[in-house]
Amino acid sequence: MLYLDMDRTVLANTRFAISPLSTAIGALRLLRDNKRPGGGGWRGRIQETVRDRKLVLLGSLFSGSWDYVPDFLTPQPQTPATGLQEELHTVATTDSARLRWELQVMAQGVSEERLAGRVVPVILRDALERGEQDFAGRVAAELHQLWEWAVAPQWSALRTRMEVDIGHRAQTIARHGLSGMLATLHPRVLWSDDQLSLVSRFRGRTSGSTGLVLTPSLFTTDLRVVIDSIPGPATRQPMFAYPCRPGPETRTGPTVHALLGVTRARLLSDLHTPRTTAELSERHFLATSTVSYHLGILHRTGLITRTRTGQHVLYQQTPRATDLLAVPRPR
């Protein structure tokens, strides 16, 4: 379990922001899902861009099986709509001690937080031999290429969807207060006694210090968290990248929901990674019999696969379902 203490100062300075780099990193994280079939959609687009543009550092950072990917890749937005160039500059000028510390956490892990480390690829080790600042500059240059070739053509539609999501969250705050909105960000987020609890296999506790940044994420149904729960150089403020709601102004959202129904569409979206019936039941607060009924329909229509592993049956999106859910298009 992860804990974030929220005093009055943190609550007063909790804010939303749209981050181009956080969006690009969210798409890059699709590469880490090795169980997802290859093919089209956003994952295929990112794979092709990384391969064709020879983005070797990004490919190495996001193809490993380590628990932690360095946080310097997603600088905290300083304004509600920080520009891409400003964020790239922040990445390129990352504090050397901070960058070194994050890469060490990635490689060695942190036992008290249950973060596992892994062997760092030779490509990353060789790049680091030229110094932290050179490494940060090269990563920023590769992120710029990824943006131009993969994300920028869709940015207008992606940004619109995130703006609509933030508008919906603002309405929730107006009706139920900030604490009420925080409790709706994700099923893993729990609010009680001036503290956010994040259900996780990792462990840690930290203070929100002076604020909390919330940014909508378009490429995952999970919650990505930046929290310095152990002391490190150039300490960062906490940031949550939470799953964005389907917006009414995108063609994908209403089409999928109208086609499948709200419950089946949500279950299908959550099957970007293999899950059991029991796991889906717990994540979506549904009876297992209800989940089984909907999974049966999705399987018969060819939108999910069904694989037995030991005593468990795992369900996952097919490439057809991934393409159906992946790319939002303006009306």
Tab-separated table of C-alpha atoms in Angstrom:
chain	number	residue	atom	x	y	z
A	1	MET	CA	0.000	0.000	0.000
A	2	LEU	CA	1.179	3.543	-0.805
A	3	TYR	CA	0.111	6.444	1.389
A	4	LEU	CA	0.036	10.156	0.563
A	5	ASP	CA	-0.638	12.537	3.446
A	6	MET	CA	-2.854	15.457	2.378
A	7	ASP	CA	-2.943	18.458	4.726
A	8	ARG	CA	-4.815	21.702	4.028
A	9	THR	CA	-1.944	23.160	2.007
A	10	VAL	CA	-1.839	20.160	-0.313
A	11	LEU	CA	-5.609	20.163	-0.773
A	12	ALA	CA	-5.590	23.889	-1.517
A	13	ASN	CA	-2.892	23.393	-4.190
A	14	THR	CA	-4.228	20.256	-5.861
A	15	ARG	CA	-4.628	21.060	-9.553
A	16	PHE	CA	-5.153	19.545	-12.999
A	17	ALA	CA	-2.749	19.843	-15.917
A	18	ILE	CA	-2.473	18.564	-19.481
A	19	SER	CA	1.036	17.362	-20.236
A	20	PRO	CA	2.214	16.539	-23.781
A	21	LEU	CA	5.160	14.517	-22.471
A	22	SER	CA	3.068	12.601	-19.955
A	23	THR	CA	0.787	11.673	-22.867
A	24	ALA	CA	3.724	10.515	-24.984
A	25	ILE	CA	5.182	8.496	-22.089
A	26	GLY	CA	1.763	6.906	-21.534
A	27	ALA	CA	1.822	5.713	-25.145
A	28	LEU	CA	5.414	4.474	-24.754
A	29	ARG	CA	4.382	2.375	-21.767
A	30	LEU	CA	2.333	0.238	-24.141
A	31	LEU	CA	5.674	-1.287	-25.197
A	32	ARG	CA	6.091	-2.753	-21.701
A	33	ASP	CA	2.997	-4.903	-22.073
A	34	ASN	CA	4.695	-7.942	-23.610
A	35	LYS	CA	1.543	-10.036	-23.296
A	36	ARG	CA	-0.434	-7.762	-25.575
A	37	PRO	CA	-0.478	-9.076	-29.150
A	38	GLY	CA	1.414	-6.968	-31.687
A	39	GLY	CA	-0.377	-5.193	-34.480
A	40	GLY	CA	-2.221	-1.947	-35.012
A	41	GLY	CA	-3.555	0.732	-32.751
A	42	TRP	CA	-1.362	2.969	-30.640
A	43	ARG	CA	0.993	0.175	-29.611
A	44	GLY	CA	1.752	-0.618	-33.234
A	45	ARG	CA	2.245	3.070	-34.025
A	46	ILE	CA	4.721	3.499	-31.166
A	47	GLN	CA	6.584	0.298	-32.067
A	48	GLU	CA	6.997	1.442	-35.659
A	49	THR	CA	8.179	4.910	-34.650
A	50	VAL	CA	10.741	3.598	-32.151
A	51	ARG	CA	12.035	1.140	-34.738
A	52	ASP	CA	12.008	3.347	-37.835
A	53	ARG	CA	13.402	6.478	-36.140
A	54	LYS	CA	16.004	4.396	-34.229
A	55	LEU	CA	14.954	5.679	-30.815
A	56	VAL	CA	17.290	3.266	-29.059
A	57	LEU	CA	17.310	4.875	-25.610
A	58	LEU	CA	13.521	5.051	-25.365
A	59	GLY	CA	13.259	1.520	-26.705
A	60	SER	CA	15.651	0.279	-24.016
A	61	LEU	CA	13.971	2.225	-21.201
A	62	PHE	CA	10.509	0.892	-22.030
A	63	SER	CA	11.240	-2.669	-23.115
A	64	GLY	CA	12.614	-3.883	-19.788
A	65	SER	CA	10.770	-5.756	-17.065
A	66	TRP	CA	11.863	-3.547	-14.150
A	67	ASP	CA	9.244	-2.145	-11.818
A	68	TYR	CA	10.387	1.463	-12.100
A	69	VAL	CA	10.889	3.683	-15.147
A	70	PRO	CA	12.723	6.954	-14.338
A	71	ASP	CA	10.464	9.861	-13.408
A	72	PHE	CA	12.588	12.527	-15.116
A	73	LEU	CA	10.849	11.521	-18.363
A	74	THR	CA	7.627	13.100	-17.073
A	75	PRO	CA	8.454	16.521	-15.597
A	76	GLN	CA	5.765	18.081	-13.468
A	77	PRO	CA	3.687	20.560	-15.527
A	78	GLN	CA	4.130	24.078	-14.167
A	79	THR	CA	0.955	25.439	-15.790
A	80	PRO	CA	-2.443	23.926	-16.680
A	81	ALA	CA	-1.247	23.433	-20.265
A	82	THR	CA	2.556	23.318	-20.335
A	83	GLY	CA	4.092	23.427	-23.822
A	84	LEU	CA	6.055	20.528	-25.282
A	85	GLN	CA	9.262	22.529	-25.770
A	86	GLU	CA	9.256	23.632	-22.137
A	87	GLU	CA	8.866	20.032	-20.985
A	88	LEU	CA	11.622	18.802	-23.325
A	89	HIS	CA	13.932	21.496	-21.957
A	90	THR	CA	13.183	20.299	-18.423
A	91	VAL	CA	14.076	16.719	-19.414
A	92	ALA	CA	17.298	17.798	-21.160
A	93	THR	CA	18.433	19.818	-18.129
A	94	THR	CA	17.525	17.270	-15.452
A	95	ASP	CA	19.629	17.583	-12.306
A	96	SER	CA	22.536	15.148	-12.729
A	97	ALA	CA	22.285	13.806	-9.181
A	98	ARG	CA	18.546	13.215	-9.605
A	99	LEU	CA	19.017	11.412	-12.926
A	100	ARG	CA	21.782	9.233	-11.487
A	101	TRP	CA	19.610	8.363	-8.490
A	102	GLU	CA	16.584	7.430	-10.628
A	103	LEU	CA	18.634	5.191	-12.913
A	104	GLN	CA	20.120	3.523	-9.852
A	105	VAL	CA	16.609	2.837	-8.504
A	106	MET	CA	15.640	1.378	-11.885
A	107	ALA	CA	18.652	-0.937	-11.919
A	108	GLN	CA	18.912	-1.925	-8.257
A	109	GLY	CA	15.330	-1.554	-7.033
A	110	VAL	CA	14.345	-0.570	-3.498
A	111	SER	CA	13.694	-3.497	-1.178
A	112	GLU	CA	11.689	-1.533	1.413
A	113	GLU	CA	9.296	-0.392	-1.335
A	114	ARG	CA	9.253	-3.832	-2.992
A	115	LEU	CA	10.637	-2.362	-6.213
A	116	ALA	CA	12.570	-4.954	-8.204
A	117	GLY	CA	15.649	-4.006	-10.189
A	118	ARG	CA	16.984	-5.566	-13.372
A	119	VAL	CA	20.196	-5.596	-15.407
A	120	VAL	CA	20.523	-2.323	-17.333
A	121	PRO	CA	20.788	-2.864	-21.132
A	122	VAL	CA	24.213	-2.279	-22.692
A	123	ILE	CA	22.782	0.567	-24.817
A	124	LEU	CA	21.839	2.525	-21.701
A	125	ARG	CA	25.128	1.783	-19.918
A	126	ASP	CA	27.155	2.943	-22.932
A	127	ALA	CA	25.089	6.126	-23.235
A	128	LEU	CA	25.632	6.913	-19.549
A	129	GLU	CA	29.405	6.670	-20.034
A	130	ARG	CA	29.186	10.039	-21.805
A	131	GLY	CA	27.700	11.705	-18.740
A	132	GLU	CA	24.265	12.347	-17.273
A	133	GLN	CA	23.645	15.619	-19.103
A	134	ASP	CA	24.505	14.100	-22.481
A	135	PHE	CA	22.204	11.179	-21.656
A	136	ALA	CA	19.334	13.509	-20.692
A	137	GLY	CA	19.815	15.549	-23.872
A	138	ARG	CA	19.706	12.455	-26.081
A	139	VAL	CA	16.549	11.209	-24.357
A	140	ALA	CA	14.900	14.615	-24.866
A	141	ALA	CA	15.824	14.534	-28.569
A	142	GLU	CA	14.313	11.056	-28.968
A	143	LEU	CA	11.145	12.148	-27.149
A	144	HIS	CA	10.845	15.052	-29.596
A	145	GLN	CA	11.040	12.656	-32.542
A	146	LEU	CA	8.490	10.327	-30.970
A	147	TRP	CA	6.158	13.273	-30.511
A	148	GLU	CA	6.524	14.569	-34.071
A	149	TRP	CA	6.073	11.200	-35.769
A	150	ALA	CA	3.561	9.407	-33.543
A	151	VAL	CA	1.654	11.751	-31.223
A	152	ALA	CA	1.469	15.188	-32.884
A	153	PRO	CA	-0.847	14.094	-35.750
A	154	GLN	CA	-3.471	13.070	-33.157
A	155	TRP	CA	-2.751	15.720	-30.521
A	156	SER	CA	-5.790	17.919	-31.210
A	157	ALA	CA	-8.225	15.049	-30.649
A	158	LEU	CA	-6.279	13.725	-27.658
A	159	ARG	CA	-6.128	17.132	-26.005
A	160	THR	CA	-9.849	17.727	-26.532
A	161	ARG	CA	-10.660	14.456	-24.831
A	162	MET	CA	-8.482	15.351	-21.832
A	163	GLU	CA	-10.056	18.807	-21.558
A	164	VAL	CA	-13.519	17.255	-21.435
A	165	ASP	CA	-12.373	14.859	-18.723
A	166	ILE	CA	-11.038	17.729	-16.588
A	167	GLY	CA	-14.338	19.558	-17.068
A	168	HIS	CA	-16.190	16.525	-15.759
A	169	ARG	CA	-13.879	16.299	-12.728
A	170	ALA	CA	-14.486	19.992	-12.014
A	171	GLN	CA	-18.233	19.337	-11.964
A	172	THR	CA	-17.658	16.495	-9.505
A	173	ILE	CA	-15.711	18.861	-7.234
A	174	ALA	CA	-18.537	21.396	-7.392
A	175	ARG	CA	-21.086	18.761	-6.349
A	176	HIS	CA	-19.126	16.535	-3.969
A	177	GLY	CA	-16.009	18.478	-2.952
A	178	LEU	CA	-12.363	17.792	-3.722
A	179	SER	CA	-12.203	14.714	-1.508
A	180	GLY	CA	-15.235	13.297	-3.333
A	181	MET	CA	-13.545	13.817	-6.698
A	182	LEU	CA	-10.243	12.257	-5.537
A	183	ALA	CA	-12.095	9.110	-4.516
A	184	THR	CA	-13.428	8.733	-8.088
A	185	LEU	CA	-10.060	8.899	-9.875
A	186	HIS	CA	-9.529	5.138	-9.790
A	187	PRO	CA	-10.760	2.100	-7.820
A	188	ARG	CA	-7.282	1.832	-6.265
A	189	VAL	CA	-7.540	5.324	-4.739
A	190	LEU	CA	-9.069	5.474	-1.270
A	191	TRP	CA	-9.665	8.647	0.751
A	192	SER	CA	-9.959	8.873	4.532
A	193	ASP	CA	-8.712	11.069	7.379
A	194	ASP	CA	-6.720	13.541	5.237
A	195	GLN	CA	-4.864	10.711	3.529
A	196	LEU	CA	-4.921	9.116	0.098
A	197	SER	CA	-4.290	5.373	0.175
A	198	LEU	CA	-3.264	3.690	-3.077
A	199	VAL	CA	-3.864	-0.045	-3.248
A	200	SER	CA	-0.575	-1.422	-4.565
A	201	ARG	CA	1.922	-4.254	-4.134
A	202	PHE	CA	4.504	-1.513	-3.529
A	203	ARG	CA	4.948	0.123	-0.140
A	204	GLY	CA	5.706	3.676	0.910
A	205	ARG	CA	4.466	6.832	2.609
A	206	THR	CA	5.081	10.459	1.777
A	207	SER	CA	3.601	13.899	2.208
A	208	GLY	CA	2.039	15.876	-0.588
A	209	SER	CA	4.305	18.681	0.685
A	210	THR	CA	2.959	21.742	-1.141
A	211	GLY	CA	0.615	20.286	-3.750
A	212	LEU	CA	-0.593	17.446	-5.982
A	213	VAL	CA	-0.800	17.470	-9.798
A	214	LEU	CA	-3.440	15.384	-11.585
A	215	THR	CA	-3.098	14.721	-15.290
A	216	PRO	CA	-5.471	12.583	-17.411
A	217	SER	CA	-3.960	9.603	-19.214
A	218	LEU	CA	-5.391	8.190	-22.448
A	219	PHE	CA	-3.506	4.928	-22.857
A	220	THR	CA	-4.164	2.970	-19.689
A	221	THR	CA	-6.956	1.983	-17.342
A	222	ASP	CA	-4.480	1.916	-14.443
A	223	LEU	CA	-3.072	4.699	-12.277
A	224	ARG	CA	0.516	5.930	-12.735
A	225	VAL	CA	2.000	7.584	-9.670
A	226	VAL	CA	5.093	9.739	-9.160
A	227	ILE	CA	5.800	9.748	-5.416
A	228	ASP	CA	9.180	10.168	-3.725
A	229	SER	CA	8.419	7.925	-0.777
A	230	ILE	CA	12.143	7.505	-0.082
A	231	PRO	CA	14.503	10.509	0.176
A	232	GLY	CA	16.260	11.471	-3.031
A	233	PRO	CA	17.977	14.492	-4.587
A	234	ALA	CA	15.829	17.308	-6.014
A	235	THR	CA	12.650	15.897	-4.467
A	236	ARG	CA	9.582	16.045	-6.712
A	237	GLN	CA	6.015	16.914	-5.844
A	238	PRO	CA	3.581	13.988	-6.242
A	239	MET	CA	1.805	13.575	-9.571
A	240	PHE	CA	-0.970	11.158	-10.582
A	241	ALA	CA	-1.672	10.175	-14.186
A	242	TYR	CA	-5.199	8.780	-13.952
A	243	PRO	CA	-7.269	7.071	-16.689
A	244	CYS	CA	-9.244	9.534	-18.776
A	245	ARG	CA	-12.995	9.047	-19.181
A	246	PRO	CA	-14.316	8.499	-22.720
A	247	GLY	CA	-15.475	11.922	-23.918
A	248	PRO	CA	-18.701	12.649	-25.822
A	249	GLU	CA	-16.766	14.545	-28.480
A	250	THR	CA	-14.781	11.488	-29.612
A	251	ARG	CA	-16.164	8.992	-32.020
A	252	THR	CA	-14.551	5.986	-30.310
A	253	GLY	CA	-16.188	6.460	-26.918
A	254	PRO	CA	-19.846	6.590	-27.891
A	255	THR	CA	-19.406	4.058	-30.698
A	256	VAL	CA	-17.898	1.405	-28.442
A	257	HIS	CA	-20.391	2.037	-25.637
A	258	ALA	CA	-23.338	2.002	-28.012
A	259	LEU	CA	-22.054	-1.149	-29.675
A	260	LEU	CA	-21.203	-3.134	-26.557
A	261	GLY	CA	-22.994	-1.456	-23.682
A	262	VAL	CA	-21.263	0.474	-20.906
A	263	THR	CA	-20.332	-2.525	-18.728
A	264	ARG	CA	-18.908	-4.630	-21.548
A	265	ALA	CA	-16.998	-1.623	-22.931
A	266	ARG	CA	-15.381	-0.980	-19.548
A	267	LEU	CA	-14.443	-4.630	-19.085
A	268	LEU	CA	-12.994	-4.759	-22.593
A	269	SER	CA	-10.945	-1.591	-21.964
A	270	ASP	CA	-9.504	-3.162	-18.815
A	271	LEU	CA	-8.357	-6.263	-20.696
A	272	HIS	CA	-5.305	-4.561	-22.222
A	273	THR	CA	-3.508	-7.007	-19.938
A	274	PRO	CA	-4.623	-10.572	-19.081
A	275	ARG	CA	-7.057	-10.740	-16.157
A	276	THR	CA	-9.199	-13.387	-14.504
A	277	THR	CA	-12.939	-13.204	-13.875
A	278	ALA	CA	-12.295	-12.738	-10.152
A	279	GLU	CA	-9.878	-9.892	-10.783
A	280	LEU	CA	-12.332	-8.084	-13.059
A	281	SER	CA	-15.096	-8.621	-10.541
A	282	GLU	CA	-13.028	-6.943	-7.822
A	283	ARG	CA	-11.804	-4.072	-10.013
A	284	HIS	CA	-15.260	-3.194	-11.363
A	285	PHE	CA	-17.368	-4.020	-8.295
A	286	LEU	CA	-19.448	-6.577	-10.206
A	287	ALA	CA	-20.649	-10.054	-9.300
A	288	THR	CA	-18.491	-12.797	-10.828
A	289	SER	CA	-21.565	-14.218	-12.570
A	290	THR	CA	-22.173	-10.829	-14.226
A	291	VAL	CA	-18.556	-10.607	-15.360
A	292	SER	CA	-18.691	-14.176	-16.732
A	293	TYR	CA	-21.841	-13.352	-18.714
A	294	HIS	CA	-20.259	-10.305	-20.376
A	295	LEU	CA	-16.960	-12.080	-21.021
A	296	GLY	CA	-18.833	-14.848	-22.775
A	297	ILE	CA	-20.387	-12.353	-25.189
A	298	LEU	CA	-17.064	-10.590	-25.811
A	299	HIS	CA	-15.373	-13.946	-26.481
A	300	ARG	CA	-18.039	-15.093	-28.927
A	301	THR	CA	-17.714	-11.830	-30.874
A	302	GLY	CA	-13.944	-12.268	-31.215
A	303	LEU	CA	-12.994	-9.258	-29.079
A	304	ILE	CA	-11.161	-11.205	-26.343
A	305	THR	CA	-9.078	-14.359	-26.097
A	306	ARG	CA	-9.393	-16.980	-23.379
A	307	THR	CA	-6.311	-18.856	-22.139
A	308	ARG	CA	-6.034	-21.361	-19.310
A	309	THR	CA	-2.933	-21.069	-17.104
A	310	GLY	CA	-2.914	-23.680	-14.357
A	311	GLN	CA	-6.167	-23.293	-12.438
A	312	HIS	CA	-6.872	-19.822	-13.834
A	313	VAL	CA	-8.515	-18.649	-17.056
A	314	LEU	CA	-7.084	-15.392	-18.384
A	315	TYR	CA	-8.947	-13.040	-20.728
A	316	GLN	CA	-7.330	-10.392	-22.940
A	317	GLN	CA	-8.193	-8.047	-25.812
A	318	THR	CA	-7.618	-9.268	-29.358
A	319	PRO	CA	-5.887	-6.920	-31.857
A	320	ARG	CA	-9.330	-6.195	-33.292
A	321	ALA	CA	-10.541	-4.934	-29.906
A	322	THR	CA	-7.346	-2.945	-29.367
A	323	ASP	CA	-7.840	-1.116	-32.654
A	324	LEU	CA	-11.494	-0.496	-31.819
A	325	LEU	CA	-10.585	1.150	-28.510
A	326	ALA	CA	-7.275	2.781	-29.344
A	327	VAL	CA	-7.558	5.750	-31.697
A	328	PRO	CA	-9.983	8.575	-30.880
A	329	ARG	CA	-11.315	10.558	-33.849
A	330	PRO	CA	-13.011	13.957	-33.830
A	331	ARG	CA	-16.668	14.062	-34.680
